[in-house]
PDB file of C-alpha atoms and ligand atoms in Angstrom:
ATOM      1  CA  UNK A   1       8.690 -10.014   5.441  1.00 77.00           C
ATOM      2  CA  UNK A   2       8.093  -7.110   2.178  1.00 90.00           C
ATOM      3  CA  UNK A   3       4.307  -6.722   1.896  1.00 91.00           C
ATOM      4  CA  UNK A   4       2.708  -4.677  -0.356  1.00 91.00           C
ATOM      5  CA  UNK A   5       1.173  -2.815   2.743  1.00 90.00           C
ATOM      6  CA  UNK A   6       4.355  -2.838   4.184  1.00 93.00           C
ATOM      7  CA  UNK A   7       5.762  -0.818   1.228  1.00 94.00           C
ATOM      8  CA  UNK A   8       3.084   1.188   1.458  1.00 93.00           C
ATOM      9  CA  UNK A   9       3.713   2.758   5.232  1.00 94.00           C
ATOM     10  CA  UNK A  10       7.426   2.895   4.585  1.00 95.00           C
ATOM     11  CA  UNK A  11       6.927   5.926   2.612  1.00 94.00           C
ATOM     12  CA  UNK A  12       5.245   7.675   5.537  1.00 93.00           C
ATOM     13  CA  UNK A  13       6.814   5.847   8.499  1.00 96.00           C
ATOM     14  CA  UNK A  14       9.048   3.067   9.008  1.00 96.00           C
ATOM     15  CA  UNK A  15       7.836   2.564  12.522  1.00 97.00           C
ATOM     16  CA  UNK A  16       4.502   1.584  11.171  1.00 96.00           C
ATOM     17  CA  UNK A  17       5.814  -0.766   8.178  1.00 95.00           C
ATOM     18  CA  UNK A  18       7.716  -2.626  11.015  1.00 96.00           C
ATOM     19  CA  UNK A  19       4.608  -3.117  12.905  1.00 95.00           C
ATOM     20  CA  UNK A  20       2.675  -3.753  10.010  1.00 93.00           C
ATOM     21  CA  UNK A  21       5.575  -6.639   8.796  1.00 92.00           C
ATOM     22  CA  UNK A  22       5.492  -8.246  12.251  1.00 93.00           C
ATOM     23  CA  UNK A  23       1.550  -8.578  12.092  1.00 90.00           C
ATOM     24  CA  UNK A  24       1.070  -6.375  15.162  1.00 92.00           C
ATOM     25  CA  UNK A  25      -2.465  -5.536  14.832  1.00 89.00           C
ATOM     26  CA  UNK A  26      -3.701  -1.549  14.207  1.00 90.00           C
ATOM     27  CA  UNK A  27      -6.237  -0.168  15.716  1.00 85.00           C
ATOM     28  CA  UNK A  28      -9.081  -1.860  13.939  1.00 81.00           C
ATOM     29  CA  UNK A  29     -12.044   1.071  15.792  1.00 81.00           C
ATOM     30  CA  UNK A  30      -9.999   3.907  14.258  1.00 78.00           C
ATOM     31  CA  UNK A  31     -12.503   5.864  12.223  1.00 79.00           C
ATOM     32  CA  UNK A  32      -9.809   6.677   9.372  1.00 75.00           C
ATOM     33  CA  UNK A  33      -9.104   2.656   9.351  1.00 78.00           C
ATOM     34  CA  UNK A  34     -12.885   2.610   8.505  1.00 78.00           C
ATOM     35  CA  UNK A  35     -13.559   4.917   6.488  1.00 78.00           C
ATOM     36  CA  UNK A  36     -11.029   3.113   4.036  1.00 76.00           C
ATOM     37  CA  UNK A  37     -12.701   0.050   4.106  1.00 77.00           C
ATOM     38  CA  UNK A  38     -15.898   1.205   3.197  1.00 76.00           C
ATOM     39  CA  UNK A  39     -14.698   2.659   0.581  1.00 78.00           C
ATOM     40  CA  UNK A  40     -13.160   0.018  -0.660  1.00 74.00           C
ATOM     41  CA  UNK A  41     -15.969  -2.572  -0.294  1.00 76.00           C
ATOM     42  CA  UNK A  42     -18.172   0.051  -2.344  1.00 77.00           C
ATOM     43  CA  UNK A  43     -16.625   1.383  -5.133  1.00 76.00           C
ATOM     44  CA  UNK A  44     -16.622  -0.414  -8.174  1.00 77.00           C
ATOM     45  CA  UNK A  45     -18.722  -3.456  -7.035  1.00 73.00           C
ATOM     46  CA  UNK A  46     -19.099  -5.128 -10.443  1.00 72.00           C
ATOM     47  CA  UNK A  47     -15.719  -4.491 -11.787  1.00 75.00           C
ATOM     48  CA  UNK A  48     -12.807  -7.188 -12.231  1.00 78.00           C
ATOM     49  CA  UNK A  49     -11.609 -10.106  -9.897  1.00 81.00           C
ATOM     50  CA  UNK A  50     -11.724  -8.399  -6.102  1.00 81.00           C
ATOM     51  CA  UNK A  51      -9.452  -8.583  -3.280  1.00 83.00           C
ATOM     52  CA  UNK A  52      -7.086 -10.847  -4.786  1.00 86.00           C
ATOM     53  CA  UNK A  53      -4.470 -12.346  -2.027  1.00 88.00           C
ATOM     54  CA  UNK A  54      -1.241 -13.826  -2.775  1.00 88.00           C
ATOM     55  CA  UNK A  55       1.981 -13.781  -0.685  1.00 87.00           C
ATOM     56  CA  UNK A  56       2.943 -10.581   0.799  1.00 87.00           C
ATOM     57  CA  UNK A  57       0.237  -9.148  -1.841  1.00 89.00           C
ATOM     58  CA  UNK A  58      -3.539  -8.165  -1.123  1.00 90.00           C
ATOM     59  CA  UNK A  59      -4.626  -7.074  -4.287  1.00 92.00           C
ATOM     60  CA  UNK A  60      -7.684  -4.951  -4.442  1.00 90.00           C
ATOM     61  CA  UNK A  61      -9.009  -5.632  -8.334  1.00 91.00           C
ATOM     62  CA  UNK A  62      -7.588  -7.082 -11.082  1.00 93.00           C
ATOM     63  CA  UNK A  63      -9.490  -6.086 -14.602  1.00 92.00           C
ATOM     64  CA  UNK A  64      -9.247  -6.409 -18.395  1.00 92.00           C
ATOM     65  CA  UNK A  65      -8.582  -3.424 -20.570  1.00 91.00           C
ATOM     66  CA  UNK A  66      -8.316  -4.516 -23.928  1.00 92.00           C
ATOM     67  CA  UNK A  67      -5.601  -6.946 -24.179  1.00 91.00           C
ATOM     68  CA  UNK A  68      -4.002  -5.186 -20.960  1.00 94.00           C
ATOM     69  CA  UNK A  69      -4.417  -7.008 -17.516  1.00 94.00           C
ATOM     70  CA  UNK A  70      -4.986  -3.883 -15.086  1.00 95.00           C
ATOM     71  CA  UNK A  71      -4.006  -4.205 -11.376  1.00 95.00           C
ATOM     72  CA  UNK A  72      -6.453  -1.982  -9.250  1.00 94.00           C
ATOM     73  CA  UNK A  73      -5.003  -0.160  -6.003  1.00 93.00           C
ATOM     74  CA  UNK A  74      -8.381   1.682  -4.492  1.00 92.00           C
ATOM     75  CA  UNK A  75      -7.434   5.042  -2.313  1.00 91.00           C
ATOM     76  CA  UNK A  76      -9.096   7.324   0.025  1.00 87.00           C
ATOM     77  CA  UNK A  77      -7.614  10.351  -1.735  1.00 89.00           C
ATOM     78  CA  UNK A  78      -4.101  11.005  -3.273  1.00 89.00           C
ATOM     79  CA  UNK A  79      -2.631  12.121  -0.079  1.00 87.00           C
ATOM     80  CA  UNK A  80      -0.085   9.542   0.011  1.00 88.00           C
ATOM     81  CA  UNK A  81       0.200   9.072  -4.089  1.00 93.00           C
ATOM     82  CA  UNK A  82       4.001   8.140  -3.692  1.00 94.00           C
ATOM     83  CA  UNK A  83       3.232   5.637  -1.197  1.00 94.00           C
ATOM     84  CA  UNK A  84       0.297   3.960  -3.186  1.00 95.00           C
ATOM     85  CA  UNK A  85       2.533   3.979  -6.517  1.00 96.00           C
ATOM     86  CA  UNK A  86       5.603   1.840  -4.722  1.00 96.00           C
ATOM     87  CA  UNK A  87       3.069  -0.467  -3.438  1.00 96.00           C
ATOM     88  CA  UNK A  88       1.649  -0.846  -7.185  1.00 97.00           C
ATOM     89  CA  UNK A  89       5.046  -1.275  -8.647  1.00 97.00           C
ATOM     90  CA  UNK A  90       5.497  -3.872  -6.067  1.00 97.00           C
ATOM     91  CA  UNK A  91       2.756  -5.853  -6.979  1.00 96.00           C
ATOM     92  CA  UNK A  92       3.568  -5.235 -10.697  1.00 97.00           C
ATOM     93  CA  UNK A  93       7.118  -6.419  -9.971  1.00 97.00           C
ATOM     94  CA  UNK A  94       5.596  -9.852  -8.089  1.00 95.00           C
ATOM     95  CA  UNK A  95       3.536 -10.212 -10.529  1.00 95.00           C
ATOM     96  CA  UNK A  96       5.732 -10.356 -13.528  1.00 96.00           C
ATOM     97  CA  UNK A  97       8.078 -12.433 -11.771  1.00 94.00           C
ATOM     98  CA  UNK A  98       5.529 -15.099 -11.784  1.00 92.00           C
ATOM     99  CA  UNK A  99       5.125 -14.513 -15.432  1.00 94.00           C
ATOM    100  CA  UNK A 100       2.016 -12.102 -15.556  1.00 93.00           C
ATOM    101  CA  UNK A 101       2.891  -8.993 -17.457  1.00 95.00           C
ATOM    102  CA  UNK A 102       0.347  -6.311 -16.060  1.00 96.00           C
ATOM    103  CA  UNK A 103      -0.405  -2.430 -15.825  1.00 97.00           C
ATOM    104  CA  UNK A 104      -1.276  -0.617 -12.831  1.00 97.00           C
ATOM    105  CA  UNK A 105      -4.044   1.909 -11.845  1.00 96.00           C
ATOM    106  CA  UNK A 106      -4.589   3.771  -8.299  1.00 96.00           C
ATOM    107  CA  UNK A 107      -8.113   4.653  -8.182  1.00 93.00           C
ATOM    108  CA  UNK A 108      -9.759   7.104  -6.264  1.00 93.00           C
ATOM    109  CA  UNK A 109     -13.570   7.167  -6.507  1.00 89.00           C
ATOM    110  CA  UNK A 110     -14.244  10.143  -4.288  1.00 89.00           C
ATOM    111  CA  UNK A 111     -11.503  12.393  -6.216  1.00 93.00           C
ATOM    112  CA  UNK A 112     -12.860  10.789  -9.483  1.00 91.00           C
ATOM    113  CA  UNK A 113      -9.227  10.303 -10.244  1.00 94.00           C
ATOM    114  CA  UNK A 114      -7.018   7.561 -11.787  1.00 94.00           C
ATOM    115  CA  UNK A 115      -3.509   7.761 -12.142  1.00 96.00           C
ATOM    116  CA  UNK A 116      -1.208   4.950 -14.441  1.00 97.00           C
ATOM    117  CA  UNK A 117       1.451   2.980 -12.890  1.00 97.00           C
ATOM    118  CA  UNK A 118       3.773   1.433 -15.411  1.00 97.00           C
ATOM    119  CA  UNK A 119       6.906  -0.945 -14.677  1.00 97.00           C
ATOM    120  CA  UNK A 120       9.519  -0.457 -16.244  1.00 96.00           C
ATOM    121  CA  UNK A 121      13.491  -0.588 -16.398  1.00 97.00           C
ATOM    122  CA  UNK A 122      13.782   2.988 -14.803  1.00 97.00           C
ATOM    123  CA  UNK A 123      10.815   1.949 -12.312  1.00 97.00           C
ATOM    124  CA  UNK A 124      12.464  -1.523 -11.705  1.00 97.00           C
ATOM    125  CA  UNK A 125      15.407   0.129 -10.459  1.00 97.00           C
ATOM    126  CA  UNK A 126      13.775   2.517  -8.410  1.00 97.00           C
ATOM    127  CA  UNK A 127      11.939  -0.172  -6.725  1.00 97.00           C
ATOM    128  CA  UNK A 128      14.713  -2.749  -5.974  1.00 97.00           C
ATOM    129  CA  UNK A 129      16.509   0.033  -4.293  1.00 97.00           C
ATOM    130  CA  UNK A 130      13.591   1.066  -2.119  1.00 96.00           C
ATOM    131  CA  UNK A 131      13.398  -2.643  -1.374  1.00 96.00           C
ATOM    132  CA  UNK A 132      16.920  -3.013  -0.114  1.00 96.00           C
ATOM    133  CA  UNK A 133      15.716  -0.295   2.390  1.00 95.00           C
ATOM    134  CA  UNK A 134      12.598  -2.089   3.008  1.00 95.00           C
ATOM    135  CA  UNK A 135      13.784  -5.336   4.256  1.00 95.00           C
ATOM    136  CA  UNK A 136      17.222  -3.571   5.848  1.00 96.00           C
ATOM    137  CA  UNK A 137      14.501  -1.738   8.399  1.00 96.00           C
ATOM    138  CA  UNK A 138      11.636  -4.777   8.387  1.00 95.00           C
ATOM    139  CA  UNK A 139      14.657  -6.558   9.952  1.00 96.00           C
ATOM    140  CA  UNK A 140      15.460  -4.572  12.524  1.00 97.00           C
ATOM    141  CA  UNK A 141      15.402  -6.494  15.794  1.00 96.00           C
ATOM    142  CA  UNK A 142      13.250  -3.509  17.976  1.00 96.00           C
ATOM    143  CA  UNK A 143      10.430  -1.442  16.436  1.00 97.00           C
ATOM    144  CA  UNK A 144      11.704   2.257  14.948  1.00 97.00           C
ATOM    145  CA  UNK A 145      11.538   4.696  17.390  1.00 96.00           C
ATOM    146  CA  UNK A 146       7.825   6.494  17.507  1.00 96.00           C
ATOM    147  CA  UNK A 147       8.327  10.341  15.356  1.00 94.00           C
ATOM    148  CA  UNK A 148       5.408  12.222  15.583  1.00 95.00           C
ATOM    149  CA  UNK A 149       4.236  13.505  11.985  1.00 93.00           C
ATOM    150  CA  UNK A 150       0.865  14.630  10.568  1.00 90.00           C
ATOM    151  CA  UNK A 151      -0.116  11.267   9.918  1.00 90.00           C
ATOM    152  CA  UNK A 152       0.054  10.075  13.548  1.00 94.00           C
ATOM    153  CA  UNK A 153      -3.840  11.723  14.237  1.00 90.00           C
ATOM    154  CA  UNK A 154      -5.053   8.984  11.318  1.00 88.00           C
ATOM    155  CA  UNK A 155      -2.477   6.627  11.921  1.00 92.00           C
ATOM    156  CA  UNK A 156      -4.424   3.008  13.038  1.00 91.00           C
ATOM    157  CA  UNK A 157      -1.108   2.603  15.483  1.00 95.00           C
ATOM    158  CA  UNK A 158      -1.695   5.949  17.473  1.00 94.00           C
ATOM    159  CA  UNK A 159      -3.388   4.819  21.100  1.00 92.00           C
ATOM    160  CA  UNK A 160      -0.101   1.906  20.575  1.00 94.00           C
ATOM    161  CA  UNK A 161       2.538   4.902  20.161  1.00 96.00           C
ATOM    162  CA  UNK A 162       1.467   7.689  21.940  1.00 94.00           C
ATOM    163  CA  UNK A 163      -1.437   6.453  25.181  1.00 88.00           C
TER     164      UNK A 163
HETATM  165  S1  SF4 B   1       1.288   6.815  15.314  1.00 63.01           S
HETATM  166 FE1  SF4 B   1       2.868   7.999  14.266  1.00 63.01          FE
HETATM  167  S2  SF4 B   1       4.811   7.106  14.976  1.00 63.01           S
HETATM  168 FE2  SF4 B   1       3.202   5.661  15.475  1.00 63.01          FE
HETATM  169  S3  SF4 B   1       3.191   4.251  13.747  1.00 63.01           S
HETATM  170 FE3  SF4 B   1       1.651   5.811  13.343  1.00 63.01          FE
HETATM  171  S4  SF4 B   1       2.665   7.373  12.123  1.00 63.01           S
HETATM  172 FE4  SF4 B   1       4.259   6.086  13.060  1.00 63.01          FE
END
């Protein structure tokens, strides 16, 4: 039921990651839902293997650096940078346990920013805790009660919460 998206909206709201792990649909119209996918379809159009999907996993590039395999997590801006480094040590944890040693970059094109996201012991740890939590609230039989944050005004869920 963990998805890397999943992981993702946990850090911001756990009513979302449950709707998001029980493939209840957002709002695709939302302009902010948009927005993010056109940036994603144009930035860095002739780097790496794209949109890469494996269980629970919907990788947005995978590159070469060297002799380093580079997994590519593309943002709208580092608003939610905690959220978008769990999700990378997710897939870098998934990864490796199917025997591909990578690194990790989130990359955002209209900052002109890239920050490094590296598993290891102290990150593993940190992760399979926040997974415990993860599937503990994924499993929930009824959604999370709605909270209304910041985020709800972008949030592809909002006409489902709050109309
Ligand atoms: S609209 Fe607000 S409460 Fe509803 S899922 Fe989005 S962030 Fe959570």
């Amino acid at each position: 039921m963990v998805t890397g998206s999943a992981v993702l909206s946990l850090t911001v709201c756990e009513r979302e990651a449950w709707l998001i792990a029980h493939q209840i649909e957002p709002d695709q119209s939302n302009p902010y839902l948009e927005v993010g996918r056109f940036i994603h379809q144009e930035s860095y159009p002739k780097r790496g293997i794209r949109e890469v999907s494996l269980p629970g996993m919907k990788i947005d590039m995978i590159f070469q650096q060297g002799k380093v395999t580079i997994v590519g997590e593309i943002k709208k801006s580092s608003k939610f940078l905690e959220g978008a480094r769990m999700q990378l040590l997710y897939y870098l944890y998934e990864l490796e346990k199917r025997g591909v040693k990578a690194s990790g970059k989130i990359m955002i094109p209209r900052e002109r920013k890239q920050v490094e996201v590296r598993l290891g012991e102290t990150e593993k740890e940190e992760l399979e805790k926040f997974l415990e939590k993860a599937e503990r609230i994924l499993s929930l039989p009824k959604v999370p009660e709605r909270k209304k944050t910041g985020f709800c005004r972008k949030c592809g869920y909002e006409l489902f919460c709050w109309s």
